[in-house]
PDB file of C-alpha atoms in Angstrom:
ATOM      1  CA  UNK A1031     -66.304-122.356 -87.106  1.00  0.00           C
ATOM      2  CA  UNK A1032     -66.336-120.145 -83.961  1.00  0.00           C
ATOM      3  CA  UNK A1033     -64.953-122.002 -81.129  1.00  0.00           C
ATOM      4  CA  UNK A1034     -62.135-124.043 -79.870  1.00  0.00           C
ATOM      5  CA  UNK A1035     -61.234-126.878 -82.442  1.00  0.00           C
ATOM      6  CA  UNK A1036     -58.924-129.768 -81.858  1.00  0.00           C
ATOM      7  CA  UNK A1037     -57.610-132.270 -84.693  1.00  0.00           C
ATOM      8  CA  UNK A1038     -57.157-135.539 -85.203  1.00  0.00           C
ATOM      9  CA  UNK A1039     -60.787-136.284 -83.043  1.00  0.00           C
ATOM     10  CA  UNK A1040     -58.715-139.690 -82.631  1.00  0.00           C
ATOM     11  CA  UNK A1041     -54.917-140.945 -83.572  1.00  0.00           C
ATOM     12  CA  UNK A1042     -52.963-144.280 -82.929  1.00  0.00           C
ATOM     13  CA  UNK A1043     -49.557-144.198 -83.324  1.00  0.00           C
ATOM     14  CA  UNK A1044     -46.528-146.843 -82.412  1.00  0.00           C
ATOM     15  CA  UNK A1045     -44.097-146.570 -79.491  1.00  0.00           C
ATOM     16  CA  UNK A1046     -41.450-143.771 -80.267  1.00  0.00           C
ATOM     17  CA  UNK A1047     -43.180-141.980 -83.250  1.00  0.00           C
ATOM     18  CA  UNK A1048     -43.358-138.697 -83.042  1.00  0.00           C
ATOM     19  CA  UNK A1049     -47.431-137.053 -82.797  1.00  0.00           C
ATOM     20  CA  UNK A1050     -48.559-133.378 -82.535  1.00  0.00           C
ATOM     21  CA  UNK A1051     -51.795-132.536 -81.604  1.00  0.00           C
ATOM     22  CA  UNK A1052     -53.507-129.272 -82.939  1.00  0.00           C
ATOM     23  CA  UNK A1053     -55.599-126.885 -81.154  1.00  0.00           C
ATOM     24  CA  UNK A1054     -57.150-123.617 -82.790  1.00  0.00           C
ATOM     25  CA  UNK A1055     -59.580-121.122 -80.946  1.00  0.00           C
ATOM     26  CA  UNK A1056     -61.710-118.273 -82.770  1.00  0.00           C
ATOM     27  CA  UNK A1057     -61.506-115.919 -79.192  1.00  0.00           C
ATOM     28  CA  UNK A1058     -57.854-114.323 -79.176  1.00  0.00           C
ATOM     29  CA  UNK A1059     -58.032-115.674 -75.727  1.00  0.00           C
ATOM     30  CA  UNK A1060     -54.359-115.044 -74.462  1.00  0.00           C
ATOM     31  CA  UNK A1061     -54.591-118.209 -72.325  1.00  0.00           C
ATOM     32  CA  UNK A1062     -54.599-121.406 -73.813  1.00  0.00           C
ATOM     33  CA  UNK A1063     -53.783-125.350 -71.500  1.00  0.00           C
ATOM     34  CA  UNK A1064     -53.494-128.892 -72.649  1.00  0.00           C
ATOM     35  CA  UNK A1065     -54.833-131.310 -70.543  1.00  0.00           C
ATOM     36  CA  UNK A1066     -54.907-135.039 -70.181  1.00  0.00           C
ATOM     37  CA  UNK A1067     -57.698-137.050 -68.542  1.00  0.00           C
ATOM     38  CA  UNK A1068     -56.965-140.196 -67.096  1.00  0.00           C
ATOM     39  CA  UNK A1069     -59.084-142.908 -65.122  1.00  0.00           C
ATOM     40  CA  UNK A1070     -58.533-142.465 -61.702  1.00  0.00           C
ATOM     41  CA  UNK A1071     -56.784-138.487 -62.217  1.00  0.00           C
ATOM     42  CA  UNK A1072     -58.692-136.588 -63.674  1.00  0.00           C
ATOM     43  CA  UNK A1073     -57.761-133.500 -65.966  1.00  0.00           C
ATOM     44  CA  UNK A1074     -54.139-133.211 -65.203  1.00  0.00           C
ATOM     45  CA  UNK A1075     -52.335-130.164 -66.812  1.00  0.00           C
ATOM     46  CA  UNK A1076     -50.089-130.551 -69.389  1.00  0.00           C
ATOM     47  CA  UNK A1077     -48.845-127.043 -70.261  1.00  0.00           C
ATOM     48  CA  UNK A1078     -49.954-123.932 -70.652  1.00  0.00           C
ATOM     49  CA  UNK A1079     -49.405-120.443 -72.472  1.00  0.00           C
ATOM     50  CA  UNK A1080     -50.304-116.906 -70.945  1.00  0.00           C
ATOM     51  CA  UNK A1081     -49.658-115.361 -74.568  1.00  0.00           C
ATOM     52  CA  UNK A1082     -47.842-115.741 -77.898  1.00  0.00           C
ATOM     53  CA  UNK A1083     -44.004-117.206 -77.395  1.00  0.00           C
ATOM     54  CA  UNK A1084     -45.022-117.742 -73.719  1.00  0.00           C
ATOM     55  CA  UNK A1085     -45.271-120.923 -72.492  1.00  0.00           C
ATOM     56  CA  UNK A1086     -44.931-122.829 -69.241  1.00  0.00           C
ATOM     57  CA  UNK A1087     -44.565-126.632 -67.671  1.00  0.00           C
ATOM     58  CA  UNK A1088     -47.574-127.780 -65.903  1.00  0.00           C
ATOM     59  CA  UNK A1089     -47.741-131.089 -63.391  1.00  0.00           C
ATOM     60  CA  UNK A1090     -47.003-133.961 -66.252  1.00  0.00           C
ATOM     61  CA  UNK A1091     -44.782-132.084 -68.744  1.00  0.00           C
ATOM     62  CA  UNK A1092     -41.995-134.784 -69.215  1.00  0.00           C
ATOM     63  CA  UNK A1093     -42.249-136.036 -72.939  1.00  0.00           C
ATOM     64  CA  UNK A1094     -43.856-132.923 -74.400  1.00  0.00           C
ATOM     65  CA  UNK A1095     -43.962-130.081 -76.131  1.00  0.00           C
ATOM     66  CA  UNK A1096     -45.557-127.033 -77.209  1.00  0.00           C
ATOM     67  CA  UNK A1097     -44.882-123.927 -79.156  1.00  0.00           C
ATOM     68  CA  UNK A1098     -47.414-120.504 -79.818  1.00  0.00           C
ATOM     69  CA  UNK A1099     -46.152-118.554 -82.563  1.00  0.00           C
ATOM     70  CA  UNK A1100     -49.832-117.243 -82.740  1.00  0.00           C
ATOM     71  CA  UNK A1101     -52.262-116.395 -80.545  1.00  0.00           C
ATOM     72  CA  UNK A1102     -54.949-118.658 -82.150  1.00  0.00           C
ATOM     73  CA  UNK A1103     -52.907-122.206 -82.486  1.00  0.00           C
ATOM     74  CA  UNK A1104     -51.396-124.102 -79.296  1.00  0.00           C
ATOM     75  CA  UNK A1105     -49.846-127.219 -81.092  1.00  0.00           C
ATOM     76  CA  UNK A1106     -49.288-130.090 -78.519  1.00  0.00           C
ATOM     77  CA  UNK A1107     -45.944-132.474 -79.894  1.00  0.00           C
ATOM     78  CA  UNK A1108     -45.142-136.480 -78.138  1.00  0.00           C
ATOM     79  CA  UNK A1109     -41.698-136.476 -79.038  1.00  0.00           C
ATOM     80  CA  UNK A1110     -40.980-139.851 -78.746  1.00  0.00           C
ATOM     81  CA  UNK A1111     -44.919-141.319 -78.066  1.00  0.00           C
ATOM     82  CA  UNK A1112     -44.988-143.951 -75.012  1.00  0.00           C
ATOM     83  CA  UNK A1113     -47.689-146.305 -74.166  1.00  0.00           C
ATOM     84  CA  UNK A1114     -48.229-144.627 -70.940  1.00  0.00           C
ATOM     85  CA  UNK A1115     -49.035-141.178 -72.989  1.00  0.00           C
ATOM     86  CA  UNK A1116     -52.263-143.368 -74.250  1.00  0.00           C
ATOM     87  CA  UNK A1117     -54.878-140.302 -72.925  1.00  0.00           C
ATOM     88  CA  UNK A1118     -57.311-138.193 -73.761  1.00  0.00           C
ATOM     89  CA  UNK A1119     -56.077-134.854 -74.397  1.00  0.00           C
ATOM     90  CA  UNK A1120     -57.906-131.529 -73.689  1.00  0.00           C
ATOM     91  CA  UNK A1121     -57.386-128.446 -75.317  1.00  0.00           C
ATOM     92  CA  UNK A1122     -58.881-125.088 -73.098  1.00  0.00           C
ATOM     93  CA  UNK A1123     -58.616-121.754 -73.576  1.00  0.00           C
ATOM     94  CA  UNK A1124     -59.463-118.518 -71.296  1.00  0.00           C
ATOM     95  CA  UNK A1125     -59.643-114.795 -71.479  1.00  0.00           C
ATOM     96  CA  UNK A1126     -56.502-113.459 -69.643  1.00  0.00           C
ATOM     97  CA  UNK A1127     -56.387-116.298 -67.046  1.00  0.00           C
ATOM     98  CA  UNK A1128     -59.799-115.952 -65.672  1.00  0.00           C
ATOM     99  CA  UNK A1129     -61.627-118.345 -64.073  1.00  0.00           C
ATOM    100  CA  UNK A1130     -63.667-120.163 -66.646  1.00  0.00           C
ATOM    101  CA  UNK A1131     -61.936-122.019 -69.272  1.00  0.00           C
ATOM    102  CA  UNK A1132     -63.207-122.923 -72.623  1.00  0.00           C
ATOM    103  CA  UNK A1133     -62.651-126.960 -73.622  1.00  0.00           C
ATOM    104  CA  UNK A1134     -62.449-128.271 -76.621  1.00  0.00           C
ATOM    105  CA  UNK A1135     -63.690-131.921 -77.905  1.00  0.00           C
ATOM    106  CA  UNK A1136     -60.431-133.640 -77.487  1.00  0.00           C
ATOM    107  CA  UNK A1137     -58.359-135.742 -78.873  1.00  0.00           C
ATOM    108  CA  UNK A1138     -58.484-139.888 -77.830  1.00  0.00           C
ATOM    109  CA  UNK A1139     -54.715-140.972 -78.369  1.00  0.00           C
ATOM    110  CA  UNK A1140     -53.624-144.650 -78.953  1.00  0.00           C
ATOM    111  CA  UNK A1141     -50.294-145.291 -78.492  1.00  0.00           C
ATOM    112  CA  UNK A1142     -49.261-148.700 -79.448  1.00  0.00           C
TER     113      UNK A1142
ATOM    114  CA  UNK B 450     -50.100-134.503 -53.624  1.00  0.00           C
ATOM    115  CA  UNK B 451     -53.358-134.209 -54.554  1.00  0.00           C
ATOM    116  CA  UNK B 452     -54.247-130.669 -53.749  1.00  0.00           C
ATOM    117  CA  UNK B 453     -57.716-131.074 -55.089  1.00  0.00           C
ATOM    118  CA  UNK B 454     -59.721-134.071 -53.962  1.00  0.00           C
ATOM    119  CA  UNK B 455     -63.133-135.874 -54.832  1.00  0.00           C
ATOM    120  CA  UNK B 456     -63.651-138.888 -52.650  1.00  0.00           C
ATOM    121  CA  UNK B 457     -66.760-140.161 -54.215  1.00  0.00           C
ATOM    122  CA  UNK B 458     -66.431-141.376 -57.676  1.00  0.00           C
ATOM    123  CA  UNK B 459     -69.643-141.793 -58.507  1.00  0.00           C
ATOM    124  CA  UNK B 460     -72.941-140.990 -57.069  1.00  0.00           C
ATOM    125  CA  UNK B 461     -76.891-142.284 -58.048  1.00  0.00           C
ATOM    126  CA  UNK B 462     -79.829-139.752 -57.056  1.00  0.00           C
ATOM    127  CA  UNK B 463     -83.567-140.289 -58.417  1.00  0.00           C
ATOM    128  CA  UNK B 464     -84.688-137.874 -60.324  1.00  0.00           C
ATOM    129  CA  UNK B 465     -86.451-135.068 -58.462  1.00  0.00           C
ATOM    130  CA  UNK B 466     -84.035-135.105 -55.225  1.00  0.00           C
ATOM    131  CA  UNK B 467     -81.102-133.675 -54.397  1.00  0.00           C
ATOM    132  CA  UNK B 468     -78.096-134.605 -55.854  1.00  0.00           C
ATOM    133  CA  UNK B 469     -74.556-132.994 -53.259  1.00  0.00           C
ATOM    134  CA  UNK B 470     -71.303-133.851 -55.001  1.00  0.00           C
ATOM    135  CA  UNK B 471     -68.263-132.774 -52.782  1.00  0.00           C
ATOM    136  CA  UNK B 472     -64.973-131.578 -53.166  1.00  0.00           C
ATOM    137  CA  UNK B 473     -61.720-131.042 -50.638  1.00  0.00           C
ATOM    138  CA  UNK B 474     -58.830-129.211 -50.749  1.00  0.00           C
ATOM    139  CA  UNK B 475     -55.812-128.392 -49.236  1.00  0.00           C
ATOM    140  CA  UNK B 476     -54.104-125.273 -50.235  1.00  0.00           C
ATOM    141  CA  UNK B 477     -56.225-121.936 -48.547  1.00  0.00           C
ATOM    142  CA  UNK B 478     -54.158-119.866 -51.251  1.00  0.00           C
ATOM    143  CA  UNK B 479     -56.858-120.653 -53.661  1.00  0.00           C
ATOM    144  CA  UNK B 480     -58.855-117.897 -55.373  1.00  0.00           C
ATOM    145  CA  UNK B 481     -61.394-119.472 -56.924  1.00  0.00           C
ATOM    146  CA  UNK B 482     -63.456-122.826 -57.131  1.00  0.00           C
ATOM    147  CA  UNK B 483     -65.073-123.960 -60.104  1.00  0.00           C
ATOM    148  CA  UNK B 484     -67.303-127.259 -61.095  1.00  0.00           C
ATOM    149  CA  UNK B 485     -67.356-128.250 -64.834  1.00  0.00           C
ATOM    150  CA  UNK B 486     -69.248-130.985 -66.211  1.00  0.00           C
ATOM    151  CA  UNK B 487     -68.817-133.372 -68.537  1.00  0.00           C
ATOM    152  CA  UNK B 488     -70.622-135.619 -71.299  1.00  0.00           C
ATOM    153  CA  UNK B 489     -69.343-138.998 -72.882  1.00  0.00           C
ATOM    154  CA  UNK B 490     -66.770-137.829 -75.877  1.00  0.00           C
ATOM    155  CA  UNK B 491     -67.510-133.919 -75.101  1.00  0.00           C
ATOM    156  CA  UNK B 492     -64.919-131.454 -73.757  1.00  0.00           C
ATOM    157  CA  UNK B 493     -65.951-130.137 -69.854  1.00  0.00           C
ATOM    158  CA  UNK B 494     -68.159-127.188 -69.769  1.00  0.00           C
ATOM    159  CA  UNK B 495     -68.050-124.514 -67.029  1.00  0.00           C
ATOM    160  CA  UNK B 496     -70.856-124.628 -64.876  1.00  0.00           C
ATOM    161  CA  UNK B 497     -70.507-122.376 -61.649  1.00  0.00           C
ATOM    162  CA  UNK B 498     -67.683-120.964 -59.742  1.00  0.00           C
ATOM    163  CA  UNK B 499     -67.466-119.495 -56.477  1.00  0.00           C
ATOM    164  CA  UNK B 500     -64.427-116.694 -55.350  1.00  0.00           C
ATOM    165  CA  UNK B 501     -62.870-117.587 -51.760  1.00  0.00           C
ATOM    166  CA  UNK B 502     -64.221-114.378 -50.214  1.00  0.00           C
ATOM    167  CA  UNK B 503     -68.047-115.833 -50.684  1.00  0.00           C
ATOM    168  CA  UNK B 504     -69.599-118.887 -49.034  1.00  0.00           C
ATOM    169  CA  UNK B 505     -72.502-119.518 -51.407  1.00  0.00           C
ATOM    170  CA  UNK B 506     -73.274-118.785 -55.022  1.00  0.00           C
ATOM    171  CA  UNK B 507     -76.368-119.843 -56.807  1.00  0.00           C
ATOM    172  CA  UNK B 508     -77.190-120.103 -60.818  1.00  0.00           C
ATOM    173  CA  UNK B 509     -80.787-122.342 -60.896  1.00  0.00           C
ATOM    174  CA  UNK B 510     -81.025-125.172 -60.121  1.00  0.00           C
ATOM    175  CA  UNK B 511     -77.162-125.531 -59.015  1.00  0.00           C
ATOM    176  CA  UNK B 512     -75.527-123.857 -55.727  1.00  0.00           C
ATOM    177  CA  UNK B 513     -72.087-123.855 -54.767  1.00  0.00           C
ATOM    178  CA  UNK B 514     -71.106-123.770 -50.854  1.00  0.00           C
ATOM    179  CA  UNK B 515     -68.063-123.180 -49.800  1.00  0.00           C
ATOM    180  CA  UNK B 516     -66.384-123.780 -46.129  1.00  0.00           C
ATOM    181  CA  UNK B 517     -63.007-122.005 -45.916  1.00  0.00           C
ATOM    182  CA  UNK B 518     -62.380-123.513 -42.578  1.00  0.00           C
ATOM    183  CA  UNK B 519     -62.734-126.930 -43.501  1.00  0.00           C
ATOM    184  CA  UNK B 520     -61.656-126.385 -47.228  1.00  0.00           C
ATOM    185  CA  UNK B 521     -64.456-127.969 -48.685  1.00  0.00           C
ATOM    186  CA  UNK B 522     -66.482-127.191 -51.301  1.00  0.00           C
ATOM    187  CA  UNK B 523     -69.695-128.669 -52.878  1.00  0.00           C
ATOM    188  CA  UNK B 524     -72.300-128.359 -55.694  1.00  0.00           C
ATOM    189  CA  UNK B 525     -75.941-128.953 -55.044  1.00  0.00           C
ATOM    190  CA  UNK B 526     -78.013-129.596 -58.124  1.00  0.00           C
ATOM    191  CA  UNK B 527     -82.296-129.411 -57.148  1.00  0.00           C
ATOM    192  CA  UNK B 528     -83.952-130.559 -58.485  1.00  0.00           C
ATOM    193  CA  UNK B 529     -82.192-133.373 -60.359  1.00  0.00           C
ATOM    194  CA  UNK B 530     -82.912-134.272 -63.438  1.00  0.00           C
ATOM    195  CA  UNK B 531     -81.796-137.468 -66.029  1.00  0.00           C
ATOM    196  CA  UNK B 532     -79.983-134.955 -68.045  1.00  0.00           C
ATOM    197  CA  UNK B 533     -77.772-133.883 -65.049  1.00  0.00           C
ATOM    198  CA  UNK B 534     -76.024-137.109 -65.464  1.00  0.00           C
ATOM    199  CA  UNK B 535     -72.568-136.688 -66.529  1.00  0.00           C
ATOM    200  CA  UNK B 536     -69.351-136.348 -64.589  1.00  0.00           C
ATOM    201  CA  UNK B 537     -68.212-133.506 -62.379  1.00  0.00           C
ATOM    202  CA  UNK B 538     -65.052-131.763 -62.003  1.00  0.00           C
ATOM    203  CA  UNK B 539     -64.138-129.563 -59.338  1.00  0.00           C
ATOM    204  CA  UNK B 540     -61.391-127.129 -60.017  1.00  0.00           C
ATOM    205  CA  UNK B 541     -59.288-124.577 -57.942  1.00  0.00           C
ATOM    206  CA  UNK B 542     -57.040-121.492 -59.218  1.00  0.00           C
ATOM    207  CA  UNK B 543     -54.752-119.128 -57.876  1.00  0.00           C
ATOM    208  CA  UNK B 544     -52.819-116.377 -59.794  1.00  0.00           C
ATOM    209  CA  UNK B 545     -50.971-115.477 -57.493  1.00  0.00           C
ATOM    210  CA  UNK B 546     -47.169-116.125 -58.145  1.00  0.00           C
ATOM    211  CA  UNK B 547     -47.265-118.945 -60.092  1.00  0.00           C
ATOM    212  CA  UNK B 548     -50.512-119.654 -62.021  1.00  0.00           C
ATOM    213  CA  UNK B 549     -52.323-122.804 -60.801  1.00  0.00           C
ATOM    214  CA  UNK B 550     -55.414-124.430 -62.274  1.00  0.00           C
ATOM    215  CA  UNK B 551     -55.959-128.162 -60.686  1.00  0.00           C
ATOM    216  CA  UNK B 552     -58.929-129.925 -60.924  1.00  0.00           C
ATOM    217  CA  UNK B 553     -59.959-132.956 -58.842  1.00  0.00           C
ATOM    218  CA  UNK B 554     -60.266-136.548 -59.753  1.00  0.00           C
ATOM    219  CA  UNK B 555     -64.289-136.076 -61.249  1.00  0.00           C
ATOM    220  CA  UNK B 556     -67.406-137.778 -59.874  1.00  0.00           C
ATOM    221  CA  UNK B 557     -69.689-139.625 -61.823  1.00  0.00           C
ATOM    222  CA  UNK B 558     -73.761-138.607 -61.249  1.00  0.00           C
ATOM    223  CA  UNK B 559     -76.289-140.420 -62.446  1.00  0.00           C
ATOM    224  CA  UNK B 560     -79.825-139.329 -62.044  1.00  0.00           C
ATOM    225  CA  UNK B 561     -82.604-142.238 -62.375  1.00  0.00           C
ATOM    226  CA  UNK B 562     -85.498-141.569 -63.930  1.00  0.00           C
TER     227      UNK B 562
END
């Protein structure tokens, strides 16, 4: 399907398992973000990527990690999952860093 | 720091009127301000943006203002309607230097019918 995917649509894990969290977009839009939305702080950025093998920390980085060996994939990783990275995570994409960013459905993690 | 604020988190308007969600910020090197909204279990979808050299930008039914001086944005929706209820994100970029996308805190509208 055309569109920015995300998978699992929901995941509980236990306290220092380690979780990734896919994202996939049909655009070749060269900028891709992970959010997470939290009551009380809204969409807070995770990381983001301006391009393949180019990545960069956002505000709440600590205890993640991404990778973008191809344009179209932007795999979010929980090392070592916490109970505080319980969230809902937000995958987006845009064309070249403009303005509007594309969301998709995200992903409602449980961590145990 | 929150460099992107909404004070009110949520907001009730009767369907028909005018619904004005606000949205502060504090860092004038902003480019652009967006608002996205947002459904139960849905990712946020644009909705209208404004660049910081304008002061007003209309799509329909929703305008954007924009007060450089006071750094203070908002989104007018007329006239409401039930299916405007959702929450709204404002957002604020700047590419210059270091790339910054921060969005505020969301407000919840609800539009009675």
């Amino acid at each position: 399907d055309a569109g920015i995917t995300q998978s699992p649509r929901y995941k509980i894990t236990e306290t220092g398992r380690q979780v990734t969290l896919m994202c996939h977009q049909t655009w070749s839009h060269s900028y891709m973000f992970w959010y997470r939305q939290d009551l009380g702080h809204g969409l807070r950025l995770i990381y983001y990527s301006a391009a393949a093998d180019i990545t960069d920390k956002g505000e709440v980085s600590d205890g993640y990690v991404v990778s973008r060996s191809k344009t179209e994939n932007f795999p979010l990783t929980l090392e070592s999952a916490t109970r505080s990275q319980t969230s809902v995570y937000f995958c987006a994409s845009s064309w070249q860093g403009g303005e509007t960013q594309y969301f998709g459905p995200g992903t409602r993690l449980l961590v145990l | 720091d929150q460099q992107v604020k909404q004070n009110s988190p949520s907001l009730s308007v009767q369907e028909g009127r005018i619904s004005i969600l606000n949205c502060d910020y504090t860092n004038s090197m902003f480019d652009y301000f967006l608002w996205y909204k947002k459904y139960p279990a849905e990712g946020p979808t644009f909705l209208i943006s404004i660049s910081s050299i304008k002061d007003k930008n209309e799509d329909g039914r929703f305008t954007v203002f924009l007060n450089k001086s006071a750094k203070h944005l908002s989104l007018h929706i007329v006239p409401s309607q039930p299916g405007d209820s959702a929450v709204y994100f404002c957002a604020a970029l700047y590419t210059s230097g270091t790339y910054k996308y921060i969005f505020g805190t969301g407000t919840r509208l609800k539009v009675l019918a």
